[in-house]
XYZ file of C-alpha atoms in Angstrom:
159
model
C 0.000 0.000 0.000
C 1.217 3.470 -0.825
C -0.209 6.697 0.621
C 0.748 10.103 -0.784
C -0.635 13.212 0.859
C -0.129 16.836 -0.133
C -1.532 19.490 2.245
C -4.231 21.526 0.566
C -4.407 19.164 -2.438
C -5.575 15.835 -1.024
C -4.479 12.281 -0.426
C -3.879 9.448 -2.878
C -4.054 5.865 -1.654
C -2.760 3.089 -3.901
C -3.423 -0.497 -2.898
C -1.584 -3.347 -4.603
C -3.141 -6.808 -4.427
C -1.684 -10.106 -5.601
C -3.270 -11.735 -8.636
C -5.838 -14.277 -7.498
C -5.427 -17.880 -8.505
C -7.905 -19.294 -10.978
C -11.079 -20.622 -9.351
C -12.853 -23.411 -11.162
C -16.629 -23.585 -11.116
C -16.531 -26.973 -9.410
C -14.536 -25.419 -6.543
C -17.419 -23.109 -5.630
C -19.666 -24.570 -2.958
C -23.365 -24.004 -3.450
C -25.848 -24.192 -0.582
C -27.311 -27.661 -0.111
C -30.845 -26.486 -0.746
C -32.070 -23.168 -2.047
C -35.765 -22.625 -1.445
C -37.605 -21.422 -4.532
C -40.921 -19.648 -4.569
C -43.964 -20.543 -6.615
C -45.293 -17.065 -7.357
C -46.080 -16.199 -3.723
C -46.583 -12.468 -3.234
C -44.243 -10.900 -0.661
C -44.520 -7.365 0.713
C -41.057 -6.169 1.749
C -40.824 -3.065 3.958
C -37.228 -1.972 4.579
C -35.804 1.544 4.828
C -32.215 0.483 4.091
C -32.057 0.612 0.285
C -29.201 -1.880 -0.044
C -30.927 -4.519 2.112
C -34.271 -3.874 0.406
C -32.841 -4.219 -3.106
C -30.813 -7.328 -2.263
C -33.723 -9.165 -0.653
C -36.147 -8.089 -3.386
C -33.799 -9.149 -6.187
C -33.174 -12.551 -4.612
C -36.879 -13.164 -4.001
C -37.852 -12.211 -7.553
C -35.033 -14.288 -9.014
C -36.171 -17.333 -7.044
C -39.804 -17.246 -8.096
C -41.477 -15.008 -5.519
C -43.294 -11.795 -6.482
C -41.708 -9.152 -4.262
C -43.234 -5.716 -3.818
C -40.763 -3.439 -2.056
C -41.439 -0.207 -0.207
C -39.194 1.945 1.959
C -41.803 3.335 4.368
C -44.592 1.669 6.341
C -47.132 4.231 5.139
C -46.538 3.052 1.571
C -47.322 -0.512 2.643
C -50.542 0.640 4.317
C -51.574 2.406 1.084
C -51.055 -0.789 -0.926
C -53.282 -2.697 1.490
C -55.918 0.051 1.445
C -55.927 -0.249 -2.357
C -56.841 -3.910 -1.953
C -53.528 -5.568 -2.757
C -53.130 -9.050 -1.259
C -49.893 -10.606 -0.078
C -48.877 -14.074 1.099
C -46.074 -12.852 3.396
C -44.941 -9.608 5.023
C -41.226 -9.076 5.586
C -40.538 -5.913 7.555
C -37.711 -4.242 9.395
C -38.487 -3.407 13.022
C -36.800 0.017 13.055
C -38.691 1.990 10.424
C -39.313 5.732 10.093
C -42.759 6.849 11.262
C -44.035 3.633 12.789
C -42.089 0.565 13.789
C -42.413 -2.825 12.134
C -44.528 -4.254 14.952
C -47.056 -1.435 14.617
C -47.132 -2.030 10.869
C -47.718 -5.738 11.485
C -50.855 -4.935 13.496
C -52.222 -2.753 10.688
C -51.437 -5.421 8.090
C -53.187 -8.045 10.220
C -56.338 -5.864 10.173
C -56.372 -6.320 6.377
C -54.901 -9.832 6.109
C -55.550 -11.584 9.414
C -53.653 -14.805 8.652
C -50.604 -13.386 6.874
C -47.262 -14.689 8.161
C -44.917 -11.894 9.226
C -41.134 -12.050 9.263
C -39.229 -9.285 11.047
C -35.671 -8.566 9.915
C -33.737 -6.394 12.314
C -30.416 -5.519 13.836
C -32.150 -5.271 17.209
C -33.480 -8.843 17.265
C -31.782 -9.847 20.476
C -33.584 -7.170 22.488
C -36.912 -7.537 20.697
C -36.981 -11.322 20.962
C -36.490 -11.123 24.732
C -39.858 -9.388 25.051
C -42.346 -12.236 25.051
C -45.128 -10.017 23.730
C -43.249 -8.866 20.616
C -43.844 -11.897 18.409
C -47.457 -12.860 17.923
C -49.056 -15.786 16.140
C -47.323 -16.743 12.889
C -44.567 -14.163 13.393
C -40.845 -14.861 13.318
C -37.649 -12.853 13.412
C -34.248 -13.027 11.762
C -31.287 -10.904 12.866
C -29.185 -8.749 10.553
C -26.748 -9.523 9.205
C -28.214 -12.790 7.952
C -27.283 -15.343 5.329
C -29.609 -15.290 2.323
C -29.960 -19.072 2.636
C -31.234 -18.643 6.210
C -33.729 -15.999 5.096
C -34.996 -18.205 2.252
C -35.321 -21.180 4.571
C -37.349 -19.156 7.070
C -39.580 -17.778 4.295
C -40.247 -21.269 2.932
C -41.017 -22.559 6.432
C -43.468 -19.727 7.126
C -45.249 -20.063 3.791
C -45.579 -23.839 4.246
C -47.367 -23.308 7.551
C -49.816 -20.732 6.233
């Protein structure tokens, strides 16, 4: 690594990395089982754009129909317009109202919908016995996509 800094002009950082060895396709380990959707409609509410886009892209690629929104109020509008969903995935820490409050509103429209909370605060929320209601589960960030897909498949099977 080389760092050159000139006061008043800026800093230049040069990082030299060794050339990686060739990786053959058969060397790459794939997860034992990837859960694919069958057109199930998923409402994804996440204010972190990178998490939202990643989860949405993976779900759509694997056969789910993901509808993504960044704010809980947008999700409420979709429900008020009569849209139906098979699963709600929501962050707990959202602007305006939290994910648990959103879950209650969603349950007023779709009483049996499974709800999966994704959050960085899962440890604290899970301790509160009253946080998770019937057919609700939680997964902590950061999570492995395989773990998320497994939990989604499990929840949709039960519903």
